[in-house]
XYZ file of C-alpha atoms in Angstrom:
546
model
C 44.112 294.372 2.134
C 42.204 291.523 3.816
C 42.254 291.999 7.619
C 42.669 288.675 9.662
C 43.579 287.516 13.321
C 47.092 287.291 14.335
C 48.802 286.209 17.658
C 52.141 287.379 18.901
C 53.727 284.995 21.470
C 56.187 286.240 24.247
C 57.505 285.475 27.663
C 55.158 285.667 30.689
C 55.486 289.122 32.217
C 56.253 290.895 28.829
C 52.511 290.800 27.645
C 52.028 294.551 28.346
C 55.192 295.939 26.608
C 54.374 293.856 23.732
C 50.906 295.008 23.551
C 52.416 298.743 23.660
C 54.744 297.867 20.609
C 51.630 296.637 18.619
C 49.872 299.854 19.454
C 52.735 301.800 18.132
C 52.853 299.749 15.156
C 49.257 300.439 14.192
C 47.651 297.129 14.983
C 43.972 296.772 15.719
C 41.686 294.734 18.152
C 44.744 294.287 20.651
C 43.884 291.893 23.495
C 46.345 290.903 26.105
C 46.342 286.945 27.187
C 48.851 284.739 28.936
C 52.285 284.737 27.148
C 50.381 286.130 24.171
C 48.898 289.265 22.596
C 46.151 288.829 19.768
C 45.547 291.635 17.152
C 44.250 291.902 13.653
C 45.926 293.308 10.589
C 46.582 292.731 7.130
C 49.508 291.153 5.305
C 51.712 294.106 5.556
C 50.858 294.305 9.491
C 51.981 290.519 9.680
C 55.209 291.427 7.856
C 56.113 294.372 10.044
C 55.117 292.671 13.301
C 57.976 289.972 12.351
C 60.368 292.676 11.343
C 59.822 295.306 13.890
C 58.726 293.672 17.275
C 61.373 293.298 19.770
C 59.536 291.546 22.531
C 57.744 288.905 20.122
C 58.959 285.389 19.911
C 57.034 284.357 16.926
C 53.772 285.718 15.076
C 51.122 283.050 14.345
C 48.335 283.116 11.923
C 45.373 281.175 13.017
C 43.682 279.098 10.258
C 41.080 277.342 12.291
C 39.404 277.428 15.848
C 37.538 274.425 17.148
C 36.727 272.228 20.088
C 38.003 268.805 20.739
C 36.990 266.305 23.479
C 39.567 263.649 22.377
C 42.277 262.988 19.670
C 39.629 261.920 17.141
C 37.979 265.131 17.352
C 41.340 266.768 16.497
C 41.876 264.608 13.534
C 38.492 265.078 12.135
C 38.747 268.938 12.413
C 42.238 269.164 10.924
C 41.306 266.806 8.020
C 38.337 268.898 7.065
C 40.784 271.940 6.316
C 41.348 272.500 2.654
C 45.098 272.140 2.786
C 45.807 272.878 -0.876
C 45.576 276.575 0.108
C 48.610 276.132 2.200
C 50.591 273.056 1.225
C 51.435 270.743 -1.822
C 53.151 267.585 -2.284
C 56.529 269.186 -2.578
C 56.208 271.243 0.635
C 57.691 270.011 3.714
C 56.145 270.922 7.023
C 56.298 270.195 10.895
C 53.909 270.710 13.728
C 54.805 272.249 16.973
C 52.138 271.681 20.051
C 51.471 273.564 23.254
C 49.049 271.726 25.458
C 47.379 272.571 28.765
C 44.584 270.124 29.136
C 43.660 267.095 31.298
C 42.417 265.163 28.234
C 45.626 265.549 26.079
C 48.477 264.320 28.205
C 51.057 264.143 25.499
C 51.838 266.965 23.160
C 53.459 264.668 20.644
C 50.341 262.503 20.336
C 48.624 265.662 19.409
C 51.332 266.377 16.876
C 51.022 263.026 15.321
C 47.267 263.243 14.909
C 47.530 266.572 13.110
C 50.221 265.067 10.783
C 48.240 261.962 10.038
C 45.125 264.137 9.212
C 47.165 266.244 6.728
C 48.858 263.254 5.113
C 45.379 261.436 4.673
C 43.993 264.523 3.145
C 46.704 264.534 0.470
C 46.491 260.896 0.091
C 42.599 260.899 -0.417
C 42.730 263.852 -2.913
C 46.012 262.972 -4.856
C 46.854 259.476 -4.119
C 50.323 260.696 -2.582
C 51.612 261.915 0.661
C 53.485 265.318 1.441
C 56.791 265.363 3.114
C 57.233 265.724 6.901
C 60.468 267.230 7.923
C 61.352 268.239 11.517
C 64.453 270.075 10.923
C 64.156 273.378 8.582
C 60.799 272.469 7.081
C 59.102 274.763 4.541
C 55.919 275.465 6.475
C 55.756 275.412 10.455
C 52.264 274.747 11.963
C 51.432 275.322 15.593
C 48.419 273.855 17.490
C 47.506 275.280 20.819
C 45.074 273.408 23.000
C 43.636 274.732 26.484
C 41.510 272.002 27.755
C 39.125 271.494 24.833
C 39.704 274.844 23.039
C 42.128 274.339 20.052
C 43.789 276.696 17.543
C 45.796 275.585 14.624
C 47.842 278.223 13.130
C 50.713 279.011 10.486
C 53.957 279.959 11.943
C 54.790 283.184 10.123
C 58.170 283.828 11.620
C 59.922 280.492 11.089
C 62.716 280.281 13.590
C 62.169 282.185 16.951
C 62.380 285.853 16.550
C 64.962 286.115 19.507
C 67.377 284.689 16.891
C 68.024 288.459 15.576
C 71.038 287.234 13.227
C 73.783 289.671 14.711
C 75.103 287.492 17.415
C 78.826 286.232 16.163
C 80.223 285.471 19.643
C 78.765 284.178 22.793
C 79.545 283.261 26.337
C 78.074 280.743 28.868
C 74.291 281.124 29.532
C 73.612 284.383 27.370
C 70.350 286.188 28.166
C 67.579 285.756 25.466
C 67.394 288.636 22.968
C 63.555 289.010 23.582
C 63.805 288.996 27.279
C 66.950 291.625 27.185
C 64.681 293.923 24.904
C 61.854 293.317 27.584
C 63.850 294.415 30.422
C 64.672 297.530 28.758
C 60.968 298.361 27.792
C 59.887 297.534 31.424
C 62.472 299.987 32.749
C 60.910 302.826 30.927
C 64.177 303.965 29.661
C 63.570 306.644 26.965
C 66.868 306.617 25.337
C 67.535 310.033 26.889
C 70.531 309.068 29.237
C 73.579 306.943 29.286
C 73.106 303.316 29.820
C 75.232 300.836 31.724
C 75.480 297.062 32.147
C 78.375 296.152 34.808
C 77.907 292.455 34.183
C 77.528 292.569 30.345
C 78.451 289.029 29.408
C 78.180 288.848 25.479
C 76.631 292.268 25.317
C 72.897 291.277 24.476
C 71.474 293.906 26.776
C 73.909 296.535 25.416
C 73.256 295.690 21.829
C 69.249 295.625 22.328
C 69.612 298.988 24.004
C 71.750 300.373 21.205
C 69.438 299.272 18.557
C 66.397 300.710 20.454
C 68.346 304.172 20.924
C 68.981 304.185 17.078
C 65.425 302.705 16.372
C 67.046 299.918 14.044
C 64.494 297.179 13.944
C 65.602 293.758 14.854
C 64.542 292.089 11.510
C 67.000 293.988 9.294
C 69.614 291.340 10.343
C 67.534 288.127 9.730
C 68.114 286.164 6.442
C 64.687 284.723 6.318
C 61.282 284.681 7.824
C 58.614 281.630 7.656
C 56.113 283.478 5.535
C 58.744 283.833 2.603
C 57.831 280.113 1.670
C 54.089 280.620 1.756
C 52.176 280.559 -1.563
C 51.078 284.186 -1.050
C 54.388 285.597 -0.415
C 54.810 289.292 -1.708
C 58.518 289.989 -2.350
C 57.885 293.554 -3.150
C 56.075 294.321 -0.102
C 58.948 292.834 1.999
C 61.422 294.779 0.150
C 59.604 298.013 0.562
C 59.536 297.238 4.638
C 63.178 296.133 4.587
C 64.514 299.155 2.870
C 62.602 301.694 4.687
C 65.168 303.350 7.164
C 63.145 306.628 7.497
C 62.455 305.852 11.277
C 66.159 305.405 12.269
C 67.586 308.271 14.269
C 70.908 309.399 15.927
C 71.771 308.578 19.517
C 73.658 311.309 21.538
C 74.463 309.326 24.765
C 76.783 306.428 25.411
C 76.222 302.922 26.215
C 78.812 301.321 28.643
C 79.485 297.796 29.417
C 81.796 296.085 32.023
C 82.703 292.473 32.809
C 85.590 290.693 34.647
C 86.079 288.106 31.774
C 88.249 289.225 28.699
C 86.481 286.614 26.596
C 83.079 288.465 27.504
C 84.419 291.749 26.607
C 85.659 290.353 23.143
C 82.387 288.802 22.491
C 80.578 292.062 23.109
C 82.695 294.158 21.035
C 82.235 291.499 18.120
C 78.381 291.560 18.606
C 78.213 295.150 18.624
C 80.356 295.551 15.482
C 78.112 292.841 13.786
C 74.885 294.976 14.751
C 76.370 298.248 13.327
C 76.399 299.795 16.794
C 80.087 299.569 17.935
C 80.431 303.501 17.625
C 78.017 304.045 20.738
C 78.996 300.992 22.800
C 82.080 301.154 24.929
C 83.216 298.036 26.740
C 85.968 297.538 29.368
C 87.370 294.723 31.436
C 86.451 295.876 34.913
C 84.913 294.023 38.022
C 81.931 295.654 39.875
C 83.941 296.591 42.992
C 85.692 299.198 40.679
C 82.487 300.766 39.781
C 82.803 304.590 40.023
C 79.836 307.221 39.709
C 79.317 307.941 36.139
C 80.163 311.433 34.879
C 76.650 311.797 33.223
C 73.105 310.707 34.192
C 72.812 306.994 33.514
C 70.538 303.946 33.855
C 71.905 300.507 35.017
C 70.138 297.316 33.805
C 71.921 294.257 34.573
C 71.836 290.365 34.758
C 74.425 289.333 37.340
C 75.146 285.542 37.839
C 72.469 283.704 39.777
C 74.622 280.837 40.903
C 72.844 278.360 38.635
C 74.491 278.131 35.316
C 77.214 280.781 36.105
C 78.707 280.901 39.525
C 81.331 282.613 41.482
C 83.234 281.305 44.696
C 81.412 284.008 46.852
C 78.085 284.573 45.368
C 76.797 286.479 48.571
C 80.006 288.583 48.616
C 79.391 289.612 44.921
C 75.663 290.766 45.728
C 76.917 292.595 48.757
C 79.388 294.473 46.542
C 76.653 295.364 44.226
C 74.460 297.078 47.056
C 77.667 298.746 48.315
C 78.762 300.317 44.949
C 75.165 301.372 44.216
C 74.774 303.072 47.460
C 78.114 304.732 47.552
C 78.903 305.437 43.741
C 75.424 305.837 42.003
C 73.643 308.313 44.163
C 70.783 309.899 42.230
C 70.725 306.996 39.793
C 68.360 304.236 38.865
C 69.281 300.562 38.770
C 67.377 297.537 37.543
C 68.641 293.913 38.522
C 67.113 290.714 37.438
C 67.919 287.747 39.674
C 66.811 284.401 40.825
C 66.926 283.799 44.569
C 65.533 285.843 47.276
C 68.729 285.501 49.481
C 70.809 287.012 46.684
C 68.614 289.837 46.710
C 68.696 290.315 50.510
C 72.590 290.446 50.231
C 72.228 293.511 48.299
C 70.856 295.345 51.394
C 68.827 298.046 49.575
C 64.996 298.348 49.466
C 63.561 297.842 46.099
C 61.049 300.400 44.944
C 59.325 298.088 42.449
C 59.431 294.281 41.523
C 58.231 292.596 38.460
C 58.128 288.748 38.322
C 59.663 287.190 35.148
C 60.735 283.876 33.945
C 64.285 283.577 32.592
C 64.011 280.476 30.807
C 62.708 278.042 33.515
C 63.857 280.050 36.325
C 61.340 282.080 38.407
C 63.147 285.451 38.612
C 62.320 289.035 39.577
C 63.264 292.263 37.896
C 63.824 294.858 40.807
C 64.224 298.508 40.664
C 66.400 300.384 42.964
C 66.122 304.181 43.281
C 69.134 305.626 44.672
C 69.225 308.650 46.567
C 71.143 310.371 49.633
C 69.464 310.901 52.940
C 65.848 310.193 54.001
C 62.997 309.001 51.673
C 60.716 311.833 52.820
C 63.671 314.583 51.855
C 63.881 312.821 48.469
C 60.007 313.023 47.788
C 60.009 316.552 49.163
C 62.708 317.463 46.642
C 60.629 316.214 43.711
C 62.020 312.790 43.535
C 59.864 309.879 42.304
C 60.130 306.282 43.583
C 57.313 304.681 41.480
C 55.726 306.065 38.315
C 52.029 305.887 37.755
C 52.640 302.989 35.204
C 54.659 301.111 37.939
C 51.762 301.348 40.257
C 49.496 300.035 37.788
C 51.694 297.052 37.228
C 51.832 296.477 41.020
C 48.228 296.133 40.952
C 48.598 293.287 38.269
C 51.113 291.378 40.402
C 48.711 289.176 42.053
C 47.327 288.044 38.724
C 50.757 286.966 37.582
C 51.520 285.163 40.858
C 48.271 283.013 40.363
C 49.646 281.552 37.150
C 53.112 280.862 38.940
C 51.885 277.572 40.534
C 50.419 276.205 37.256
C 53.566 277.150 35.336
C 55.886 275.448 37.793
C 53.843 272.513 38.570
C 52.777 271.689 35.077
C 55.533 268.937 34.829
C 56.226 268.482 38.485
C 56.599 264.727 39.417
C 55.812 263.831 35.734
C 57.762 260.776 34.534
C 58.174 259.725 30.900
C 55.540 257.070 30.191
C 53.067 258.255 32.834
C 49.483 257.661 31.651
C 50.651 256.473 28.208
C 47.927 255.074 26.430
C 48.304 252.167 24.043
C 46.994 254.321 21.269
C 49.532 256.871 21.875
C 52.333 254.445 22.197
C 51.277 252.637 18.846
C 51.002 255.949 17.013
C 54.241 257.066 18.436
C 56.054 253.957 17.194
C 54.514 254.315 13.777
C 55.630 257.920 13.319
C 59.403 257.197 14.592
C 59.516 254.219 12.211
C 58.381 256.564 9.594
C 60.887 259.181 10.425
C 63.788 256.707 10.545
C 62.820 255.238 6.865
C 62.607 258.727 5.633
C 65.731 260.080 7.164
C 67.424 256.889 5.482
C 65.848 257.703 2.244
C 66.893 261.267 2.478
C 70.578 260.217 3.123
C 70.553 257.830 0.370
C 69.123 260.176 -2.168
C 71.579 263.010 -1.131
C 74.683 260.419 -1.439
C 73.301 259.437 -5.128
C 72.972 263.186 -6.130
C 76.460 263.974 -4.669
C 78.004 261.080 -6.606
C 76.162 262.001 -9.772
C 77.420 265.536 -9.345
C 80.977 264.641 -8.857
C 81.249 261.855 -11.632
C 78.566 263.146 -13.943
C 76.841 259.814 -14.230
C 79.764 257.416 -13.900
C 83.458 257.156 -13.835
C 85.919 257.257 -16.682
C 88.826 254.914 -17.646
C 92.225 256.437 -18.073
C 91.601 256.361 -21.933
C 88.618 258.551 -21.633
C 85.713 255.927 -22.146
C 82.945 256.118 -19.874
C 82.464 252.897 -17.797
C 79.419 250.738 -18.654
C 78.266 250.541 -15.009
C 78.584 253.141 -12.274
C 81.238 252.064 -9.767
C 82.747 249.348 -12.156
C 86.526 249.200 -11.660
C 88.820 249.258 -14.675
C 90.818 246.133 -15.931
C 94.304 246.237 -16.384
C 94.933 245.229 -20.074
C 98.890 245.326 -19.755
C 101.631 244.960 -17.281
C 101.369 246.770 -14.202
C 103.450 249.810 -14.049
C 106.623 249.587 -11.863
C 106.517 252.340 -9.210
C 109.712 251.143 -7.488
C 112.014 253.037 -9.946
C 110.994 256.326 -8.431
C 108.685 259.066 -9.225
C 109.013 261.656 -11.702
C 109.640 265.307 -11.318
C 107.545 267.922 -13.012
C 109.871 268.267 -16.056
C 109.499 264.626 -16.762
C 112.799 263.038 -15.536
C 112.704 260.306 -13.067
C 113.821 260.915 -9.459
C 116.895 258.771 -8.706
C 115.688 257.706 -5.263
C 112.144 256.805 -4.170
C 110.890 259.433 -1.926
C 113.170 262.325 -3.074
C 111.361 265.618 -3.069
C 111.839 267.981 -5.961
C 113.390 271.340 -5.262
C 111.465 274.447 -6.458
C 113.365 276.238 -9.097
C 110.824 278.990 -9.526
C 109.233 281.374 -6.977
C 106.730 280.085 -4.417
C 103.198 281.039 -5.004
C 102.209 283.982 -2.684
C 99.378 283.039 -0.368
C 99.640 285.901 2.028
C 98.213 288.354 -0.355
C 94.910 287.262 0.400
C 92.275 284.809 -0.935
C 90.441 285.001 -4.182
C 86.853 286.099 -4.522
C 84.548 283.771 -6.463
C 84.897 285.915 -9.527
C 88.828 285.078 -9.540
C 90.009 288.616 -8.197
C 92.284 288.462 -5.343
C 91.060 290.008 -2.092
C 93.098 293.129 -0.968
C 93.673 291.993 2.397
C 93.791 288.385 3.905
C 90.806 287.182 5.850
C 88.320 289.938 4.235
C 84.965 288.449 3.547
C 83.350 289.056 0.433
C 80.120 291.082 0.692
C 76.833 289.102 1.074
C 74.934 289.447 -2.087
C 71.568 288.353 -1.134
C 68.642 290.491 -2.205
C 66.549 292.039 -0.821
C 68.533 291.968 2.443
C 71.354 293.871 1.388
C 70.840 297.211 3.300
C 73.119 298.109 6.003
C 72.021 300.195 9.259
C 72.837 303.870 9.041
C 76.131 304.835 10.602
C 76.312 308.075 12.588
């Protein structure tokens, strides 16, 4: 197959683990960048990257690299592409923009210029314009601008890859699935011990750990990828990738989760069941003050409250209890904690052996490792204990590079107000596109309403004598006298009720609704509430049960 360039996007701090995943997948020419990893591969590699990668947010396929000093240069470069290779008049599309440039101050301005270039291409070649849709488009385009370097790409993933498809229940401020998988990868867990999350929330870290332990790929739960709507989509290739479960394996250890909130416990159980890993995930309602030494060797990875979106009356006391429990009830273990504020880490009262800077959303966090041991550090090392691995020492050397980028990330929108540096050209273009979007949305609503009415009435309403009305929506004329309803309504047997409002008595047996609902084929389900099996192909394989 033809080899081409691909880009895997991720969160800052997860680039190296994503590169390792791509290496294991067999990608070529892997190069690490800022919040991305570029590589080369064929169509199968692109499909597998979407299906298998745990720490990628989306997979992009660049279609053009160019330089642009201003918006007109962007328009000219995009207009020169042969868009018939990727779109047609019936294909809806949208444009996402990522801009780091002093020249291009408004990302939407760039998106408008790209849209205009594509629309003008089709107008000049066909005389008609394609459809632009912001929500659920057929094709998603992405343009990335770093100063004057521009890359226009097709988004092969569609929706973000963190939307695995197994989450059926949630709690307030759940951790992102990609970040959760990244934490597990960064810890170096080899799936050879028990795994514990004492602040499990909706169970994202637990489920990601279980999928990793079973080697179940995250794409198995997705209903669709962006590349499925491309012109060169290969259904047989995707079927083969989807139905290949030869890499799945048995997990002989256990995964434990605890939370003080019963709703969180229920959500975790529901998500673990949805992901097919409920047999290896055990969840209990328990506060961390009750944590005791595990019977088997275990690794802790947890995301406790930061005091931002989720808080407790005594946040400092919570973190003090974390340090006390780890020190006295997790001797010989290894714990990893991600949190936001330095003062909260200070309350733990333990010296971290390793720190990794990460972003949880917009929060500048750290992921810290605590190696727990009894006695002095010298005695621990003399007994063969290891505080830092060689890989962790290498990452520590990269720490300065990451910190250099923090200021740029945090200050990108600092003191920026809506309308700052708004050029008249941008304002005019913005208003034009907003007006078009309003008109298009109104047309879509009217078209949907007309289609719905057509389906409902089959082209028009009928009079009571069976004749179709001449005009849709015409009301029938009464030829005779109006029926008198004051005499009472009729029962089902035809006799008129004596008194208006009298309800009939049921002579026969009541229909039994408790026996279950009917499937679409008419057969009654065996148990009330049972859902019919999802019959979509090729995504009909379920993960192995051990």
